[in-house]
PDB file of N, CA and C in Angstrom:
ATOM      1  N   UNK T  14     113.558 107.730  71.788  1.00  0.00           N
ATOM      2  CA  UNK T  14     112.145 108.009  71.976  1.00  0.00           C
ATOM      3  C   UNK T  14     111.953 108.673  73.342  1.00  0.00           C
ATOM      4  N   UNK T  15     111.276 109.768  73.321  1.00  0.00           N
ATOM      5  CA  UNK T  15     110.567 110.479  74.579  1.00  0.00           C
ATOM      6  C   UNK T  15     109.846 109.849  75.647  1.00  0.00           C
ATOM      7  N   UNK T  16     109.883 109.738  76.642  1.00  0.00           N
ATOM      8  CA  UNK T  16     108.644 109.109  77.685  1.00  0.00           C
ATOM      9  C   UNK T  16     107.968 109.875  77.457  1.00  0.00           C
ATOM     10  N   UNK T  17     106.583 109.580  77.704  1.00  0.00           N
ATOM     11  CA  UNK T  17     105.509 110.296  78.035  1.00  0.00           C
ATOM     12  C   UNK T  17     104.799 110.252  79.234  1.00  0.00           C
ATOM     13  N   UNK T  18     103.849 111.006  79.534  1.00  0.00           N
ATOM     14  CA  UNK T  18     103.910 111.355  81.113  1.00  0.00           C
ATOM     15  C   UNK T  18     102.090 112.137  80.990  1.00  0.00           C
ATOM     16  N   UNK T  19     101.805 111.086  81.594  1.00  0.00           N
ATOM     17  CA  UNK T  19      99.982 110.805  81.742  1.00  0.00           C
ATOM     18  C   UNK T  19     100.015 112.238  82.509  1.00  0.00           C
ATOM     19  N   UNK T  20      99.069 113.237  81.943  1.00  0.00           N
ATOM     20  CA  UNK T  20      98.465 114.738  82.939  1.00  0.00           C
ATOM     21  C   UNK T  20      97.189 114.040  83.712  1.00  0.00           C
ATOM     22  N   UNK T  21      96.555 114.584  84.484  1.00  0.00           N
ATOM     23  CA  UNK T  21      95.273 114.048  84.869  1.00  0.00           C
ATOM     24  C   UNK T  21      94.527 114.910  84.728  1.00  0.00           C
ATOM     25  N   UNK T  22      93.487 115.013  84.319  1.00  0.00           N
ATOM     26  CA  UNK T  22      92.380 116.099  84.426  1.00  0.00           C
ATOM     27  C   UNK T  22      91.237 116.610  84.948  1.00  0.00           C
ATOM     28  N   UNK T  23      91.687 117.640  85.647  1.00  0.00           N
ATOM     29  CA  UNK T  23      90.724 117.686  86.642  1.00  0.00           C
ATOM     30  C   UNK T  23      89.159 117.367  86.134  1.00  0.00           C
ATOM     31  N   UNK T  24      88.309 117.063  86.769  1.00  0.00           N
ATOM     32  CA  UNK T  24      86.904 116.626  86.190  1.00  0.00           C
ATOM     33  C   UNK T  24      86.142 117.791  86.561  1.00  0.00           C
ATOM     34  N   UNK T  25      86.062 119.063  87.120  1.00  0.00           N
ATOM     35  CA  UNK T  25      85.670 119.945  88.059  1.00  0.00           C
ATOM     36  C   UNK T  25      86.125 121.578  87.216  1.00  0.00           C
ATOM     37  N   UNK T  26      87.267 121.589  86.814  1.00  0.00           N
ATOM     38  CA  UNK T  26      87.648 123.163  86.755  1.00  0.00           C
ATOM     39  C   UNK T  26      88.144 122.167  84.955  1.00  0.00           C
ATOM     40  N   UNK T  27      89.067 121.207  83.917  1.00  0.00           N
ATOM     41  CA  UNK T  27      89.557 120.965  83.246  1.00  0.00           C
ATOM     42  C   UNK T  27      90.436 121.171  83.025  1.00  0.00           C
ATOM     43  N   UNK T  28      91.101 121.523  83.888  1.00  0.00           N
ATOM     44  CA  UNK T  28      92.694 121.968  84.245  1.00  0.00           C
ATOM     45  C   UNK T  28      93.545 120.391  83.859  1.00  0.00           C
ATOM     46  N   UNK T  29      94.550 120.290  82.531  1.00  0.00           N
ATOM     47  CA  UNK T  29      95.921 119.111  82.900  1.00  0.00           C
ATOM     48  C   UNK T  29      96.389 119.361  83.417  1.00  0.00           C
ATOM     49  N   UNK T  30      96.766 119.065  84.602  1.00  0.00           N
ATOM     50  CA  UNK T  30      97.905 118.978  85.618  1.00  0.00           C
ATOM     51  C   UNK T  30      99.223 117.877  85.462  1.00  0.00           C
ATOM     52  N   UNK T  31     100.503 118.571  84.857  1.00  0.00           N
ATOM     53  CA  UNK T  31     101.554 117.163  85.118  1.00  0.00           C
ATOM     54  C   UNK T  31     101.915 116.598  86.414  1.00  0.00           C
ATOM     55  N   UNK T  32     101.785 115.062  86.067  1.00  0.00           N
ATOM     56  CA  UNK T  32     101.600 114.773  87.569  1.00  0.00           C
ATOM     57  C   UNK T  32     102.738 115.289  89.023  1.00  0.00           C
ATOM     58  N   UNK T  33     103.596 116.305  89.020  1.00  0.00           N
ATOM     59  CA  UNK T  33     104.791 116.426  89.315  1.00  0.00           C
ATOM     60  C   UNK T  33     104.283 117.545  90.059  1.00  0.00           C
ATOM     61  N   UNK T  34     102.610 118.215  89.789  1.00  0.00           N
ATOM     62  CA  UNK T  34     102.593 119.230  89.886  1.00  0.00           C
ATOM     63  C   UNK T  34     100.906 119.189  91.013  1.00  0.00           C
ATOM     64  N   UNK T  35     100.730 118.172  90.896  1.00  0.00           N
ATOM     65  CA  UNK T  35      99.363 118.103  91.634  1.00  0.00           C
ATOM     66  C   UNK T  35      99.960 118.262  93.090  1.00  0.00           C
ATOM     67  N   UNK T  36      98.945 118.201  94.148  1.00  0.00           N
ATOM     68  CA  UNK T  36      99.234 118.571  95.118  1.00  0.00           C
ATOM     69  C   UNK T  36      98.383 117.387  95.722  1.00  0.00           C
ATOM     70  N   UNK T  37      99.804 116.708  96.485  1.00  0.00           N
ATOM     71  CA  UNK T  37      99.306 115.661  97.108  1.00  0.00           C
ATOM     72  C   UNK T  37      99.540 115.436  98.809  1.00  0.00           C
ATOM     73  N   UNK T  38      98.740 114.667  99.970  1.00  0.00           N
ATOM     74  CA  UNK T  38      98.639 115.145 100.889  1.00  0.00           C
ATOM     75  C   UNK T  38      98.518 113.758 101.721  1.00  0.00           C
ATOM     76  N   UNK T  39      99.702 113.154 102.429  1.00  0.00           N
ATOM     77  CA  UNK T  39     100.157 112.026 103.072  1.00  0.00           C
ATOM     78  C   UNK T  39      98.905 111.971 104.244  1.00  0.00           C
ATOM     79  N   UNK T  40      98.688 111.037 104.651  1.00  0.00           N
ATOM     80  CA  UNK T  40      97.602 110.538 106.024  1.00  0.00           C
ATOM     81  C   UNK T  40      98.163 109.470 106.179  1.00  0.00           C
ATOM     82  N   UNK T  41      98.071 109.120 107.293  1.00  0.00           N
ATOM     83  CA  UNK T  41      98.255 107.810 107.994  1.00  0.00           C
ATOM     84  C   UNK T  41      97.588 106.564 107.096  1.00  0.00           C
ATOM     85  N   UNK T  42      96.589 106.614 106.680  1.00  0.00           N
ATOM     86  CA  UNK T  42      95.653 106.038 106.164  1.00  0.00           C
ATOM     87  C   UNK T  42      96.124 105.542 104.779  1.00  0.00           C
ATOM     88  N   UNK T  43      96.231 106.199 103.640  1.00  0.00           N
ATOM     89  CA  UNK T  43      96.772 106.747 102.475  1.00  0.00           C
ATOM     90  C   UNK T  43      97.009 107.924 101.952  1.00  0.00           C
ATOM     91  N   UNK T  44      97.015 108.275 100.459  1.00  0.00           N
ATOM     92  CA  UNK T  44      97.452 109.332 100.093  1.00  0.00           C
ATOM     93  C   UNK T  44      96.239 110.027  99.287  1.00  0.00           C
ATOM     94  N   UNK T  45      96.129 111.500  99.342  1.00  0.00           N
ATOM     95  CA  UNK T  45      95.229 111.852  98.275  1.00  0.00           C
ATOM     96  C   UNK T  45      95.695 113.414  97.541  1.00  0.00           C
ATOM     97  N   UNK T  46      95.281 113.239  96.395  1.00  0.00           N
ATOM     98  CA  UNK T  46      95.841 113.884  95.350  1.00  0.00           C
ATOM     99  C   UNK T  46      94.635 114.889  94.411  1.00  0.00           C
ATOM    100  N   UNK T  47      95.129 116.304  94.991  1.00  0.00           N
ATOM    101  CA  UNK T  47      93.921 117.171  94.123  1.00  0.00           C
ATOM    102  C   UNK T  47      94.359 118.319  93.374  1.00  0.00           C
ATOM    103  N   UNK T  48      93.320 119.251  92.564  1.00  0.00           N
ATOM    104  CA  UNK T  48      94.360 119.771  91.561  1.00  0.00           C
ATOM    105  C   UNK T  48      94.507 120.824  91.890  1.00  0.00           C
ATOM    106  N   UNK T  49      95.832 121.414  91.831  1.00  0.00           N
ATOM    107  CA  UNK T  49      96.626 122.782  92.040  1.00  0.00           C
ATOM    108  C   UNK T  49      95.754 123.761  91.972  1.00  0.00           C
ATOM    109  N   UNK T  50      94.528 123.858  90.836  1.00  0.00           N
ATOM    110  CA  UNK T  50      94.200 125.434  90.546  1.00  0.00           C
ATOM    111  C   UNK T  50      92.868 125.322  91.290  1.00  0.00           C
ATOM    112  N   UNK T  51      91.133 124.447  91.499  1.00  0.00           N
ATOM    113  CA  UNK T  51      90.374 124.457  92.055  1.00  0.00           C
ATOM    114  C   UNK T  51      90.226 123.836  93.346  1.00  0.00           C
ATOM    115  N   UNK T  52      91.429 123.022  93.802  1.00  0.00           N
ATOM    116  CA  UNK T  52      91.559 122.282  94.975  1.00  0.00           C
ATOM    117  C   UNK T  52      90.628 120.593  94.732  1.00  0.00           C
ATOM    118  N   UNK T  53      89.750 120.407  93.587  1.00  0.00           N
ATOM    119  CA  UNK T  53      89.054 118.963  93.462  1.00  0.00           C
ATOM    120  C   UNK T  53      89.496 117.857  93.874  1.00  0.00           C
ATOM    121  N   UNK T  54      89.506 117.066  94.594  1.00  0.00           N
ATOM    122  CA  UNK T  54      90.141 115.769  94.579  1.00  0.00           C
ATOM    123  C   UNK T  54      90.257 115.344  93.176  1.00  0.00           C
ATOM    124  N   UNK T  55      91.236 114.740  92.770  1.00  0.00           N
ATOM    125  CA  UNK T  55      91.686 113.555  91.575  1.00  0.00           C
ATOM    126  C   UNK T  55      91.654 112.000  92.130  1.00  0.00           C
ATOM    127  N   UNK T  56      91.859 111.825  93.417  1.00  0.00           N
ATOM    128  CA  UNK T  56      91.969 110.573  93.895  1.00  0.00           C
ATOM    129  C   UNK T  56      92.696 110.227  95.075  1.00  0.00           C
ATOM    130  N   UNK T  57      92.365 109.286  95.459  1.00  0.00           N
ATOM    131  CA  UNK T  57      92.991 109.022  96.761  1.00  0.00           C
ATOM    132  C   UNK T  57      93.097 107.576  96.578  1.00  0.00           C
ATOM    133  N   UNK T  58      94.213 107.252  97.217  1.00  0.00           N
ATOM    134  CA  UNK T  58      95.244 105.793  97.532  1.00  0.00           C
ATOM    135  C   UNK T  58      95.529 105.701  98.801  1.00  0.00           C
ATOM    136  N   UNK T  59      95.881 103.887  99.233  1.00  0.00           N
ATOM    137  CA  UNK T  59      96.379 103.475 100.090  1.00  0.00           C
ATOM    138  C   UNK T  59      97.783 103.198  99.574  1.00  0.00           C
ATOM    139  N   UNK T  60      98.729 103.854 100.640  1.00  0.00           N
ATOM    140  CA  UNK T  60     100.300 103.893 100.680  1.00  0.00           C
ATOM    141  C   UNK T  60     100.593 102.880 101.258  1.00  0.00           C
ATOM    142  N   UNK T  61     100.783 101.213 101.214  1.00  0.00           N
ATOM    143  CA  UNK T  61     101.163 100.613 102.140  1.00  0.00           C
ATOM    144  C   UNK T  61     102.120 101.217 103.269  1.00  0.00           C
ATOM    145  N   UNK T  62     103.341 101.550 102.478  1.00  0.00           N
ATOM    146  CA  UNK T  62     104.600 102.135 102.913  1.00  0.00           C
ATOM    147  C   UNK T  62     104.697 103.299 103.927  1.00  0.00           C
ATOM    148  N   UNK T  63     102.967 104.031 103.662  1.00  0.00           N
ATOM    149  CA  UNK T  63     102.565 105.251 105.140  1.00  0.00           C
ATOM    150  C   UNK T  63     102.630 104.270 106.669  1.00  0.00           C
ATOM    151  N   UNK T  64     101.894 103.359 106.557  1.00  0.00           N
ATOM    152  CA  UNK T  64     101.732 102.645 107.390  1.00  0.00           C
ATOM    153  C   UNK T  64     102.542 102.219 108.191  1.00  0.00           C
ATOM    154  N   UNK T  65     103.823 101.916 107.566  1.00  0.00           N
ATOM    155  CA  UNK T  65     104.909 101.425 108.803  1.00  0.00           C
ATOM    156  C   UNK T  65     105.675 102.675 109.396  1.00  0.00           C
ATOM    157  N   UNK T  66     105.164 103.963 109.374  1.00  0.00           N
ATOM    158  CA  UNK T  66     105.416 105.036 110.104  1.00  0.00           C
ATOM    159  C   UNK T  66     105.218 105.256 111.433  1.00  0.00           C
TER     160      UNK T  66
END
């Protein structure tokens, strides 16, 4: 059986993006993640793991 592999979609332009392909952008803080073709945010996270940098 195949994995499958969640796209996200942009909410802004409707672009799937595989996630391999978004463009994501480290901060001290956490991480945030927007889409390749209109620049939209998709979301942003806390990286514990940024932190001990």
């Amino acid at each position: 059986m195949n994995a499958t592999h969640d796209m996200p979609t942009c909410g802004h332009c409707g672009q799937e993006t595989p996630l391999e392909d978004v463009v994501r952008h480290e901060h001290e803080t956490g991480v945030v993640v927007h889409c390749p073709d209109c620049n939209c945010v998709l979301g942003r996270y806390r990286d514990p793991s940024l932190r001990s940098r």
